[in-house]
CSV table of C-alpha atoms and ligand atoms in Angstrom, one decimal:
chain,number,residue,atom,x,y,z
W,1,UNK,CA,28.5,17.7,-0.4
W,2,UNK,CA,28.6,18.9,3.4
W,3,UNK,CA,31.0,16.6,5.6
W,4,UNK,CA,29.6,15.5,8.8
W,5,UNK,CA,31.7,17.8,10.7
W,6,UNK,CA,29.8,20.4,8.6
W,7,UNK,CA,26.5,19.4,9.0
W,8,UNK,CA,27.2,19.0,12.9
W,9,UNK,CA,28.3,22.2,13.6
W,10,UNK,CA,24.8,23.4,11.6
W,11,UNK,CA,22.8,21.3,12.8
W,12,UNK,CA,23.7,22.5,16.6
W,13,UNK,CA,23.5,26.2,15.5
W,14,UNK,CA,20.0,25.5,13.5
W,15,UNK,CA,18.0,22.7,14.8
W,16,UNK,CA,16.3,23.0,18.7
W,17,UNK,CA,18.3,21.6,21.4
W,18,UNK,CA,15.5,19.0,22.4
W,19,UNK,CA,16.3,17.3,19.0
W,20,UNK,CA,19.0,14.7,19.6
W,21,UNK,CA,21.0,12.8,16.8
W,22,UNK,CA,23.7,10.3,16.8
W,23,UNK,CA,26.7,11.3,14.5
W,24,UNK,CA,26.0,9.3,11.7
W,25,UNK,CA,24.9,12.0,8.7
W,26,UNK,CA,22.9,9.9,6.0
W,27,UNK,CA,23.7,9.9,2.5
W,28,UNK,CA,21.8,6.5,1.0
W,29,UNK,CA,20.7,3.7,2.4
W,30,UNK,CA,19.8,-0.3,1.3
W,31,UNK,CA,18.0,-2.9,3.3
W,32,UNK,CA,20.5,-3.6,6.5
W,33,UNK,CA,23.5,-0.7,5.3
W,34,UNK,CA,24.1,2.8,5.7
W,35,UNK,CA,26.3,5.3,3.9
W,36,UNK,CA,27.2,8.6,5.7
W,37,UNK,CA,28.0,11.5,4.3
W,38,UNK,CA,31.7,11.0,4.0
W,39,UNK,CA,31.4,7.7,2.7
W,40,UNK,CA,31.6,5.2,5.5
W,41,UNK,CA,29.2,2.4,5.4
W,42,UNK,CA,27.6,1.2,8.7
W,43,UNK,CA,25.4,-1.8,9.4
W,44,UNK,CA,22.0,-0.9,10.5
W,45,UNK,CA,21.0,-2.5,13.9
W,46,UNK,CA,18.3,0.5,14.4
W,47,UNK,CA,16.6,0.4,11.6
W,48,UNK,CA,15.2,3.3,12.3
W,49,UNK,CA,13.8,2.6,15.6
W,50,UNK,CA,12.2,-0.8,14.7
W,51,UNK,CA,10.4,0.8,11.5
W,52,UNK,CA,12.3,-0.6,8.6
W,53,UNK,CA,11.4,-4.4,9.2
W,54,UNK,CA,11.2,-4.5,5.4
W,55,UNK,CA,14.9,-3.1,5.3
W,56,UNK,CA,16.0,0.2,3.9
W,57,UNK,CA,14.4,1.1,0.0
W,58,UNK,CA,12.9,-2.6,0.0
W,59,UNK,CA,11.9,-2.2,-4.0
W,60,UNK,CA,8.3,-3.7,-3.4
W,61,UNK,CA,7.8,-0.8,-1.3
W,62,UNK,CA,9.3,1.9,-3.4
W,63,UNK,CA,7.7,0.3,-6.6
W,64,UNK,CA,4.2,1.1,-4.7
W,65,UNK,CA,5.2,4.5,-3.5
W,66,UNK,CA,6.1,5.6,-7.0
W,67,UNK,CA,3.2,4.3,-8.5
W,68,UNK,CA,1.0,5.9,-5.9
W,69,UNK,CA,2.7,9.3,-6.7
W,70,UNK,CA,1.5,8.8,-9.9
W,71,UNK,CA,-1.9,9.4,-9.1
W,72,UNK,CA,-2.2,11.2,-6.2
W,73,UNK,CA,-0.4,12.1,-3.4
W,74,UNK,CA,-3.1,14.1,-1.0
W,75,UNK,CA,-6.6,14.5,-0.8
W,76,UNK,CA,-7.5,13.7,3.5
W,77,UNK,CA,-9.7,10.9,3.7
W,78,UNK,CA,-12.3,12.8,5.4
W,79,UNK,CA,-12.6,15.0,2.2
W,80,UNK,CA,-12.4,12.9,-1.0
W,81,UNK,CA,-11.5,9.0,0.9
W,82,UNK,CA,-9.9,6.1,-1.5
W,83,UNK,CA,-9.7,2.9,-1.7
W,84,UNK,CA,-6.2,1.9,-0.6
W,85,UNK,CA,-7.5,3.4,3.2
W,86,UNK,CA,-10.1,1.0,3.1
W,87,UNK,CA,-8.7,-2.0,2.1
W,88,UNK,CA,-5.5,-1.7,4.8
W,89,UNK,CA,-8.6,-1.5,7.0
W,90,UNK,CA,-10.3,-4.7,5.8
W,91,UNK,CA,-6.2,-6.5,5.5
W,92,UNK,CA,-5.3,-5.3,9.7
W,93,UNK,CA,-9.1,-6.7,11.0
W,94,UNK,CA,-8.5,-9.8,9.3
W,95,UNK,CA,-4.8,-10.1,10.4
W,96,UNK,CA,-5.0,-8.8,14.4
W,97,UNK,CA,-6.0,-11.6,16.7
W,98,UNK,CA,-9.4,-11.9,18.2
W,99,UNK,CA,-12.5,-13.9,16.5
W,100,UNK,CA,-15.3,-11.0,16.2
W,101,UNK,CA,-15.4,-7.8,13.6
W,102,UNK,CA,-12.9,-5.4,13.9
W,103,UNK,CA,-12.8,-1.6,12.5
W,104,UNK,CA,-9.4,0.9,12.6
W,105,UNK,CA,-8.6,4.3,12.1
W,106,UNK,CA,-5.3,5.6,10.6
W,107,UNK,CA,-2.7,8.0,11.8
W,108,UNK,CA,0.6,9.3,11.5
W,109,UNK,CA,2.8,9.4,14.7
W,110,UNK,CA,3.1,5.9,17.2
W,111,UNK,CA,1.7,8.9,20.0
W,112,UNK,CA,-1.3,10.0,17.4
W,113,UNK,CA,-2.3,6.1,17.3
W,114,UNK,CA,-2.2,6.2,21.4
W,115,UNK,CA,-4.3,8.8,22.1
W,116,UNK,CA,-6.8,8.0,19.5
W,117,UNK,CA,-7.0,4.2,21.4
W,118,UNK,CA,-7.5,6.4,24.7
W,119,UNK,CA,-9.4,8.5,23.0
W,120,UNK,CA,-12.0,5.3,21.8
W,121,UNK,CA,-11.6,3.5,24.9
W,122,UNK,CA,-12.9,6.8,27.0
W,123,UNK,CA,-15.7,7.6,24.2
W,124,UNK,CA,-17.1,3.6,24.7
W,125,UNK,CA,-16.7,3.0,28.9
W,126,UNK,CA,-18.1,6.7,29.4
W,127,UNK,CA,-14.7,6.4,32.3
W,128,UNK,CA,-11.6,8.8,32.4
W,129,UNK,CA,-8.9,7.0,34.1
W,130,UNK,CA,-5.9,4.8,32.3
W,131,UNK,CA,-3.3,2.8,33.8
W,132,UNK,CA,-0.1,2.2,32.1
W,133,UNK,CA,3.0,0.8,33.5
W,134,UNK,CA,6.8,1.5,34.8
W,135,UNK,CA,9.3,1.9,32.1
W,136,UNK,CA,6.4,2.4,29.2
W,137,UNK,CA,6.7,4.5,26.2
W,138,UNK,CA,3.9,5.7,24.8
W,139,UNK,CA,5.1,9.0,23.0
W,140,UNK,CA,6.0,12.5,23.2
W,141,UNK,CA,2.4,14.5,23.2
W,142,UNK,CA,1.3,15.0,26.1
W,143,UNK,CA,-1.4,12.5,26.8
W,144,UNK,CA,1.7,9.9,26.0
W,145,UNK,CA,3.9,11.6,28.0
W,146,UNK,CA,1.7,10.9,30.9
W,147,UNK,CA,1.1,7.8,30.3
W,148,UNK,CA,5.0,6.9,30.0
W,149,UNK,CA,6.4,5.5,32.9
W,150,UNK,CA,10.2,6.7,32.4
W,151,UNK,CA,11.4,10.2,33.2
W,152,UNK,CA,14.3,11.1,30.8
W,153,UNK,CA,14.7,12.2,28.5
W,154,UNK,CA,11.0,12.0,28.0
W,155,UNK,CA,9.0,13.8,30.8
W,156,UNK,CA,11.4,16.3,32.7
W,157,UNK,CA,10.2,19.9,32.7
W,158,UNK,CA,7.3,19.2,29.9
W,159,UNK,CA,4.8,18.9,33.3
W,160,UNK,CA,1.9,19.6,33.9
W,161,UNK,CA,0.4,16.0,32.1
W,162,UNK,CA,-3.1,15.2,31.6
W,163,UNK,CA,-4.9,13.8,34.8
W,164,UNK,CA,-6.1,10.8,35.9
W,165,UNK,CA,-3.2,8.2,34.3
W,166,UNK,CA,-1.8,5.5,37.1
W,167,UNK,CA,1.2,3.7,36.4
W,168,UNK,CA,1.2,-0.3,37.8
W,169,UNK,CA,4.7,-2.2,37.9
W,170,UNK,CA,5.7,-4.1,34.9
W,171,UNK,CA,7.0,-7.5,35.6
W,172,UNK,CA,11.2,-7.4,35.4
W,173,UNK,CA,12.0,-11.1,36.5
W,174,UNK,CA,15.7,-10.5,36.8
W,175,UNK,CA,14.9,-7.2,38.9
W,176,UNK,CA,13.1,-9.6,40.9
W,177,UNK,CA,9.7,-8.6,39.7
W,178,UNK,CA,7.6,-11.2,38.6
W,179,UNK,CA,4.1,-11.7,37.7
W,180,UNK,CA,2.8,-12.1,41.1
W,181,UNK,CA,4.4,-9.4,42.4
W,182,UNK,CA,3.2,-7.2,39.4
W,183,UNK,CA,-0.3,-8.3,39.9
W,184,UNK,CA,-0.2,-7.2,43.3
W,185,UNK,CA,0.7,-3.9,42.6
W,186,UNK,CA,-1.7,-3.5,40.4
W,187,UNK,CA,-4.3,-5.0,43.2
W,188,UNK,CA,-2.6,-1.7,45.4
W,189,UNK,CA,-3.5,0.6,42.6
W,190,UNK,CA,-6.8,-0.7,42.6
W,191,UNK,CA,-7.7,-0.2,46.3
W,192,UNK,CA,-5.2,2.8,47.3
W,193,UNK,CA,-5.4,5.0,44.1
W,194,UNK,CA,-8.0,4.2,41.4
W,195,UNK,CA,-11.2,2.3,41.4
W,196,UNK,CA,-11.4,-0.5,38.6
W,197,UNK,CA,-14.4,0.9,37.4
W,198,UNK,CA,-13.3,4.4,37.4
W,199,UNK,CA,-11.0,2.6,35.0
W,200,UNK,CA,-11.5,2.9,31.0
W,201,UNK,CA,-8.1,1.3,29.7
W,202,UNK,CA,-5.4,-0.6,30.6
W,203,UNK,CA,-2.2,0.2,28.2
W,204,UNK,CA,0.4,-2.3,28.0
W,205,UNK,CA,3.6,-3.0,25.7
W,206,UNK,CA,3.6,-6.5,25.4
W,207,UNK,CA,7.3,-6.5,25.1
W,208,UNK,CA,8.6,-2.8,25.9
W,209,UNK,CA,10.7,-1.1,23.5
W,210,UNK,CA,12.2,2.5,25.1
W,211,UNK,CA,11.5,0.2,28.7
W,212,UNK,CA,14.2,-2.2,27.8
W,213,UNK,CA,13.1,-4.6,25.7
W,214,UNK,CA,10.9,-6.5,29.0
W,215,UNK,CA,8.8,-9.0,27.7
W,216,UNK,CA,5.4,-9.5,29.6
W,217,UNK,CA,4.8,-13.3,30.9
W,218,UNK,CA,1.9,-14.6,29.0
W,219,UNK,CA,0.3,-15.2,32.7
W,220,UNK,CA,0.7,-11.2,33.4
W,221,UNK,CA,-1.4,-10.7,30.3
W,222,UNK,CA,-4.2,-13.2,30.8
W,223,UNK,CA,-4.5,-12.2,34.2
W,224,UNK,CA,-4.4,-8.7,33.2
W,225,UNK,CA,-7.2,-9.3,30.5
W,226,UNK,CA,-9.0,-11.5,32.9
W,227,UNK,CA,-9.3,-8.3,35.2
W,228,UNK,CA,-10.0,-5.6,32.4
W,229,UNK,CA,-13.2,-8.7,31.6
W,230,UNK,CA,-14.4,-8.5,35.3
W,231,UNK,CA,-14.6,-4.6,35.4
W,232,UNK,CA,-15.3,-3.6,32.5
W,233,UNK,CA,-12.1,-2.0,30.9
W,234,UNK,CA,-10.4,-2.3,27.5
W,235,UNK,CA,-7.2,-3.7,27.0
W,236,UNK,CA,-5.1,-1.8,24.7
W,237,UNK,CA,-1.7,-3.3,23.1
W,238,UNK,CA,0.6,-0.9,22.4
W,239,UNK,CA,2.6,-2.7,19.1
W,240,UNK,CA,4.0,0.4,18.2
W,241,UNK,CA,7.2,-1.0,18.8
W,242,UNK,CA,7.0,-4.7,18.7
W,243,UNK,CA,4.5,-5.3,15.9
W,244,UNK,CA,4.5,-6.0,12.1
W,245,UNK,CA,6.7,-9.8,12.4
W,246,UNK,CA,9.5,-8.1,14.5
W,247,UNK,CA,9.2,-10.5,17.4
W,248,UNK,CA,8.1,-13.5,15.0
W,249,UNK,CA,4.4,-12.7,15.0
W,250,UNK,CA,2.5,-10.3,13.1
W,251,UNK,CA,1.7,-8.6,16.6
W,252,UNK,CA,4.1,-9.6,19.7
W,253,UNK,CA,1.2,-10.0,22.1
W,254,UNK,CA,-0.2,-13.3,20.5
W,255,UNK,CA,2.6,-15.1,21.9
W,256,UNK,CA,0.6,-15.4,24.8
W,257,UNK,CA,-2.9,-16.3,23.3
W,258,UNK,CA,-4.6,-13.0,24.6
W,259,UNK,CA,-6.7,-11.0,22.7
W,260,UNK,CA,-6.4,-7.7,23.4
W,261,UNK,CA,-9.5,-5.4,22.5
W,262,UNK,CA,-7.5,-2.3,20.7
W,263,UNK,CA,-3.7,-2.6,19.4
W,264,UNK,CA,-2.0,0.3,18.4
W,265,UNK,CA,0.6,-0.1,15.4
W,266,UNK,CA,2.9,2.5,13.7
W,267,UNK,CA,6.5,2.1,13.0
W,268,UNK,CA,7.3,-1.3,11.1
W,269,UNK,CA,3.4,-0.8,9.3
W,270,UNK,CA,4.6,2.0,7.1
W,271,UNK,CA,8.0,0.4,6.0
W,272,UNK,CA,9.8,4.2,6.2
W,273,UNK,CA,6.8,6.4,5.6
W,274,UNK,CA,4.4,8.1,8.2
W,275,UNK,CA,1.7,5.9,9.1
W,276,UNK,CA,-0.2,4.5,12.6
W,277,UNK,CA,-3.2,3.2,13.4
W,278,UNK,CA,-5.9,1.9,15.9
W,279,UNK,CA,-7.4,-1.9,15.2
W,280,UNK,CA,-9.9,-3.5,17.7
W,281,UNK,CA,-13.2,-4.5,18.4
W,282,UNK,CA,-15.8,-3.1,16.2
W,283,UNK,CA,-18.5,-2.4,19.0
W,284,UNK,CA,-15.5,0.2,20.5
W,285,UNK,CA,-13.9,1.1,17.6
W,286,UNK,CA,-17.4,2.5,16.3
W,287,UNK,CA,-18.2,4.4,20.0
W,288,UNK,CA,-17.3,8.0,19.0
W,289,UNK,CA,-19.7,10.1,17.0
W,290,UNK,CA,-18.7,10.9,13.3
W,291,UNK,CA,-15.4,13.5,13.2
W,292,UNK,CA,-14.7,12.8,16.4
W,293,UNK,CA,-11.6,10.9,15.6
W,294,UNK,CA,-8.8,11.5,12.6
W,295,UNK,CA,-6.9,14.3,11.1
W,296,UNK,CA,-5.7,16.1,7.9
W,297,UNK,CA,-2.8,13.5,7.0
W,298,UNK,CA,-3.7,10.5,9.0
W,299,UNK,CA,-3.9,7.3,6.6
W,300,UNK,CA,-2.0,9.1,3.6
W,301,UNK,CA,-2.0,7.6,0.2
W,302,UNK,CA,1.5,7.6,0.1
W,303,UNK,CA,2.1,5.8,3.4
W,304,UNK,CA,-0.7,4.0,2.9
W,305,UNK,CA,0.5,2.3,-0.4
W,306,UNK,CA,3.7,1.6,1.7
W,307,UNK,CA,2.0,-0.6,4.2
W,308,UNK,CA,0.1,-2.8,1.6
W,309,UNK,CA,3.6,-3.6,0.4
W,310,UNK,CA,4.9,-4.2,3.5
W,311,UNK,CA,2.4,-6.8,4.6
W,312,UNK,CA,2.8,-8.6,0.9
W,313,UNK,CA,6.5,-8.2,1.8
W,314,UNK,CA,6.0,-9.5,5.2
W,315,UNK,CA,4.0,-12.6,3.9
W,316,UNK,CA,6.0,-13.2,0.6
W,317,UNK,CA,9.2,-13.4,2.2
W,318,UNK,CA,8.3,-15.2,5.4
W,319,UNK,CA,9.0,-12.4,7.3
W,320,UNK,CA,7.9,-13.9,10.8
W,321,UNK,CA,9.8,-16.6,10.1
W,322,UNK,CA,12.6,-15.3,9.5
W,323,UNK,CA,12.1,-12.7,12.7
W,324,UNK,CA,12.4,-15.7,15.0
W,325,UNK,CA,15.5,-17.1,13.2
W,326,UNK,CA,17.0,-14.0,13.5
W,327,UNK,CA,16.1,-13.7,17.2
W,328,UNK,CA,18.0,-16.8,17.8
W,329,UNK,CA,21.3,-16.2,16.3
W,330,UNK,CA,21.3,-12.5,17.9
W,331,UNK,CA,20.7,-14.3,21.3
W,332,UNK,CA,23.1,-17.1,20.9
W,333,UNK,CA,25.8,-14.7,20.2
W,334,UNK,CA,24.6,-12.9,23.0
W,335,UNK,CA,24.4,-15.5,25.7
W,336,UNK,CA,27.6,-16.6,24.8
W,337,UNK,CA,29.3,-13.1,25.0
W,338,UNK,CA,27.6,-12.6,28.5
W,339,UNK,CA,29.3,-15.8,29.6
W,340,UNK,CA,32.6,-14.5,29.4
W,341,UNK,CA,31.7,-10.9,30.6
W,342,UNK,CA,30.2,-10.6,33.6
W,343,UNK,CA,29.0,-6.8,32.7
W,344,UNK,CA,26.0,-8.2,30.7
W,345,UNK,CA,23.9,-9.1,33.3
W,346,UNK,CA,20.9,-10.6,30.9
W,347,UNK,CA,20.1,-11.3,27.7
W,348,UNK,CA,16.4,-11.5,26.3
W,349,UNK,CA,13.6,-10.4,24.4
W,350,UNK,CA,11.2,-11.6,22.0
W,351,UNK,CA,12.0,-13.1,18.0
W,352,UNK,CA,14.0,-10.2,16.6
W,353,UNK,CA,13.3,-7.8,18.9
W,354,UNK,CA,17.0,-8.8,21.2
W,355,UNK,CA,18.6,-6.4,24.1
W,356,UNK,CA,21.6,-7.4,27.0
W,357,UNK,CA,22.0,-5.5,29.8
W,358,UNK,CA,25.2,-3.1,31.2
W,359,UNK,CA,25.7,-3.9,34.9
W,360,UNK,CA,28.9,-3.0,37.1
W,361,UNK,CA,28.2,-5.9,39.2
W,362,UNK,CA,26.3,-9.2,38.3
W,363,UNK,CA,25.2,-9.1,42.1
W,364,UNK,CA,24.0,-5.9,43.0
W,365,UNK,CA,22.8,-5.4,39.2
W,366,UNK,CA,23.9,-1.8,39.6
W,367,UNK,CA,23.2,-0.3,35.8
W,368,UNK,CA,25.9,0.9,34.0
W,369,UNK,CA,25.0,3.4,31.6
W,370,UNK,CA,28.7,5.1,30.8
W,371,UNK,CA,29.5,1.4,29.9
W,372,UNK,CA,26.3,1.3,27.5
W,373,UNK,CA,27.2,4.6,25.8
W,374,UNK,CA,30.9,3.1,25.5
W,375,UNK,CA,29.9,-0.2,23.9
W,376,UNK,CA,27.5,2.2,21.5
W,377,UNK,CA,30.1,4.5,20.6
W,378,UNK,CA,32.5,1.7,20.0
W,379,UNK,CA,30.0,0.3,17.4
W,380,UNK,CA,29.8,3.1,15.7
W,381,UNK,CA,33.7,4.3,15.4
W,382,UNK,CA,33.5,0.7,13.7
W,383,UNK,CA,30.6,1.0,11.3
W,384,UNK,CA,27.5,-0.4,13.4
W,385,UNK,CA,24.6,1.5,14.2
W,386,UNK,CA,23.1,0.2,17.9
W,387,UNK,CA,20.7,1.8,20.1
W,388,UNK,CA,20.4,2.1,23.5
W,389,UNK,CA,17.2,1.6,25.7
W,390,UNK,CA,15.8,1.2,29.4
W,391,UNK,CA,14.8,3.4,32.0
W,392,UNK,CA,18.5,3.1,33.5
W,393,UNK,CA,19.5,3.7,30.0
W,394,UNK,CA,22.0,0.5,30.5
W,395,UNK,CA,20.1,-1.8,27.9
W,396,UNK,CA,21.8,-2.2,24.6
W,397,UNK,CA,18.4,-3.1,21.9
W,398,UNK,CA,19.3,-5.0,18.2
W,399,UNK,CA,16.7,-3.9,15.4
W,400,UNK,CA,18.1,-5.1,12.4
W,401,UNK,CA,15.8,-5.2,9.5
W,402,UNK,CA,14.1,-8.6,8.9
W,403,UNK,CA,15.2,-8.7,5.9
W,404,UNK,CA,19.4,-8.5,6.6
W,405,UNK,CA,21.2,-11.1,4.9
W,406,UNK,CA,22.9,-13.9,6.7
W,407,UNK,CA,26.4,-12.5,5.8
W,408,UNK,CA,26.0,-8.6,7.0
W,409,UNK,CA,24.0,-10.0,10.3
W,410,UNK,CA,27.2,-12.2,11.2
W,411,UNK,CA,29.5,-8.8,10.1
W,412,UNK,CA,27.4,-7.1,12.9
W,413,UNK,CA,27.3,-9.5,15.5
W,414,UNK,CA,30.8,-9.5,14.8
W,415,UNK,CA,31.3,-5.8,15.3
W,416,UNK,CA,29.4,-6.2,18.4
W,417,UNK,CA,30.9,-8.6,20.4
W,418,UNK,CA,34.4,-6.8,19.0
W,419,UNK,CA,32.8,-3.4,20.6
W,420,UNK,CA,31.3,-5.5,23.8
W,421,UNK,CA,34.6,-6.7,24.7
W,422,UNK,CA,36.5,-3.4,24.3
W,423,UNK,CA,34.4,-1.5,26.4
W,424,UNK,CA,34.0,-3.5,28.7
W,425,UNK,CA,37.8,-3.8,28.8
W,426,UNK,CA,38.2,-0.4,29.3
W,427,UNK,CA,35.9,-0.1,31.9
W,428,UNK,CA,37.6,-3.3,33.9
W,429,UNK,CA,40.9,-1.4,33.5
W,430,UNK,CA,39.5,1.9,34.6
W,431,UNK,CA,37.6,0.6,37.7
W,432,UNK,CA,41.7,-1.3,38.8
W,433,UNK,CA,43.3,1.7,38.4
N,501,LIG,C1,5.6,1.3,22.2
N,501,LIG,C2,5.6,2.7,21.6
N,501,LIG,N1,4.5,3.4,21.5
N,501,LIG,C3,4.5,4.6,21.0
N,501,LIG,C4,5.6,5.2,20.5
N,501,LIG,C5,5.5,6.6,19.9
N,501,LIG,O1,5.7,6.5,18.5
N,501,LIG,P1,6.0,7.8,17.6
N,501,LIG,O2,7.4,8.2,18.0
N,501,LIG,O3,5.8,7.4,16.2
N,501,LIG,O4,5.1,8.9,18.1
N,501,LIG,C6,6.8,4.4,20.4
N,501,LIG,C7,8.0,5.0,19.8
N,501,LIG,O5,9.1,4.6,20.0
N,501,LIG,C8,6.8,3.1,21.0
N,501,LIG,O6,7.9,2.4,21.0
């Protein structure tokens, strides 16, 4: 078997440039652990950018992939549709908040479910313009490249973007950015850029994921879906990121009691396998005429059987639950790591969804990035898998599975605060010399 030293050199000489990778070549995987190619095991604090909730292989999830291969593995629901499509349906109306019918659609890609909710929300208010917010992530197509509100490695040179997307300031308390000052940005948008009825969506991550892990005050989101009541405009949660238990709720934004009227999901839904979708409000879920929306793939059988085992998994094994109790050993260990190094700035985040940020100096908040790239690089010479996030790209974000057991989650947060300290170490020494 190829060596990672191998597969690096051919992966540089066959795959595109705009592909980046970490180092760490793959050769199996189980719930919380990786094993490379060479045969060094890593603890998995990415989980594949938040999609393995479930954990790597969970064996309700492979049982119901297998079995679905079985019978069949394609047919596009458009053609010859199944069951299994309809029945996730019925199981995400029931489980997204809000107390009216609900319909959704199914995708493949986080971006796909996006542009479809864009896409519905356009179709319904018979508006074009959306506003999204500073440091979002939306995607990488190009109606989610314009509505992301951070430039690299996301945006640069892939210009022009679709038109009529504004971006409002997301509330960053410890940049000094709270809900009142958000709000009036948004009230500047309003009267200097876009009118409110001009307006068909409002996009929002109710804890952002590439942003930095920012979690949006539950007064920012009734406010916002007080204003998207009083003009007419539908409020779309993007859960791509924070849904499916990771913050300790099946969808992060009813932490704050607000229903939104469309929620995207992707990622943790499929447990591993391609799958997104669009949930909300019947009335404008059904707006667009018949083939309007959907696609060859979208809502495959395969994936498809995933996700019903990932919401049994979710509710048989207390996954929310066990999210939050996650969240607050991560954060303990966290808080008290920032009390003796004065390079993590702040801790927070929602459940299990956990980030610290890199500063040079707890007063001027400066971000330190090379520090952040150190800490990550540290972690992995030393078998843990991190990932980085933020529009400064100074935040360090913990993913692990849901499902890690006690004893691998205190090995990591061991690793951690072992690769925390040297780094930051380094850097101390660095900046006296
Ligand atoms: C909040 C959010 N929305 C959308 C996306 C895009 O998802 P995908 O990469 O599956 O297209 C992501 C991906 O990280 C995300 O975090």
């Amino acid at each position: 078997m190829s060596t990672t030293a191998d597969l690096k050199a051919r992966k540089a000489a066959a795959v595109a440039a705009g592909v980046s990778t970490r180092n760490v070549y793959v050769a199996k995987a189980e719930n919380a652990e990786i094993w490379d190619v060479d045969g060094k095991r890593f603890i998995d604090f990415a989980a594949g950018i938040a999609v393995l909730n479930t954990g790597h292989r969970h064996p309700r999830v492979m049982e119901a992939v297998a079995q679905q291969a079985l019978k069949f593995a394609h047919t596009c629901f458009h053609v010859t549709p199944y069951e299994s499509y309809v029945r996730l349906a019925e199981r995400l109306n029931a489980l997204a908040p809000g107390d009216f019918a609900k319909k959704s659609i199914f995708l493949n890609s986080g971006a796909e479910a996006v542009e479809n909710a864009i896409k519905i929300a356009r179709y319904h208010t018979k508006r074009s313009a959306v506003i999204a917010f500073s440091g979002g992530f939306h995607g990488r197509t190009l109606m989610t490249m314009a509505l992301t509100g951070k430039v690299m490695p996301y945006k640069r040179g892939f210009g022009p973007f679709p038109a009529e997307v504004y971006h409002a300031e997301f509330p960053q308390p410890y940049r000094g950015i709270g809900t009142e000052q958000a709000l009036a940005d948004l009230d500047r948008l309003f009267h200097g850029d876009v009118d409110p009825k001009s307006v068909a969506a409002v996009l929002i991550e109710p804890v952002q994921g590439e942003g930095g892990f920012n979690v949006a005050p539950a007064d920012f989101l009734r406010e916002l879906r007080r204003l998207c009541d009083e003009h007419g405009i539908v409020m779309i949660a993007d859960e791509v990121q924070g849904g499916m238990a990771r913050t300790g709720r099946m969808f992060s934004i009813e932490h704050s009691g607000v229903v939104p009227d469309l929620i995207t999901v992707a990622k943790g839904l499929g447990g591993g396998f391609p799958l997104s979708g669009v949930i909300g409000r019947a009335s404008i879920m059904d707006a667009a005429h018949p083939g309007g929306l959907g696609g060859t793939y979208g809502g495959n059988p395969i994936s498809i059987a995933a996700a019903h085992a990932v919401l049994d998994v979710i509710e048989a094994e207390g996954l929310c639950a066990r999210a939050a109790k996650l969240g607050d050993s991560m954060r303990a260990r966290l808080v008290s790591l920032a009390k003796e190094l004065p390079c993590i700035g702040d801790v927070r985040g929602l459940g299990a969804m956990v980030a610290f940020e890199l500063v040079k100096d707890p007063n001027t908040k400066e971000p330190d990035a090379e520090l952040t790239a150190a800490i990550l690089a540290q972690a992995e010479a030393r078998g843990l898998i991190l990932l980085s996030c933020g529009t400064s790209a100074n935040v360090v974000r913990l993913l692990a599975p849901l499902t890690i057991p006690d004893a691998v989650l205190a090995e990591g947060l061991d690793i951690l605060g072992a690769s925390v300290r040297e780094a930051c170490g380094r850097e101390s020494k660095r900046a006296v010399a």
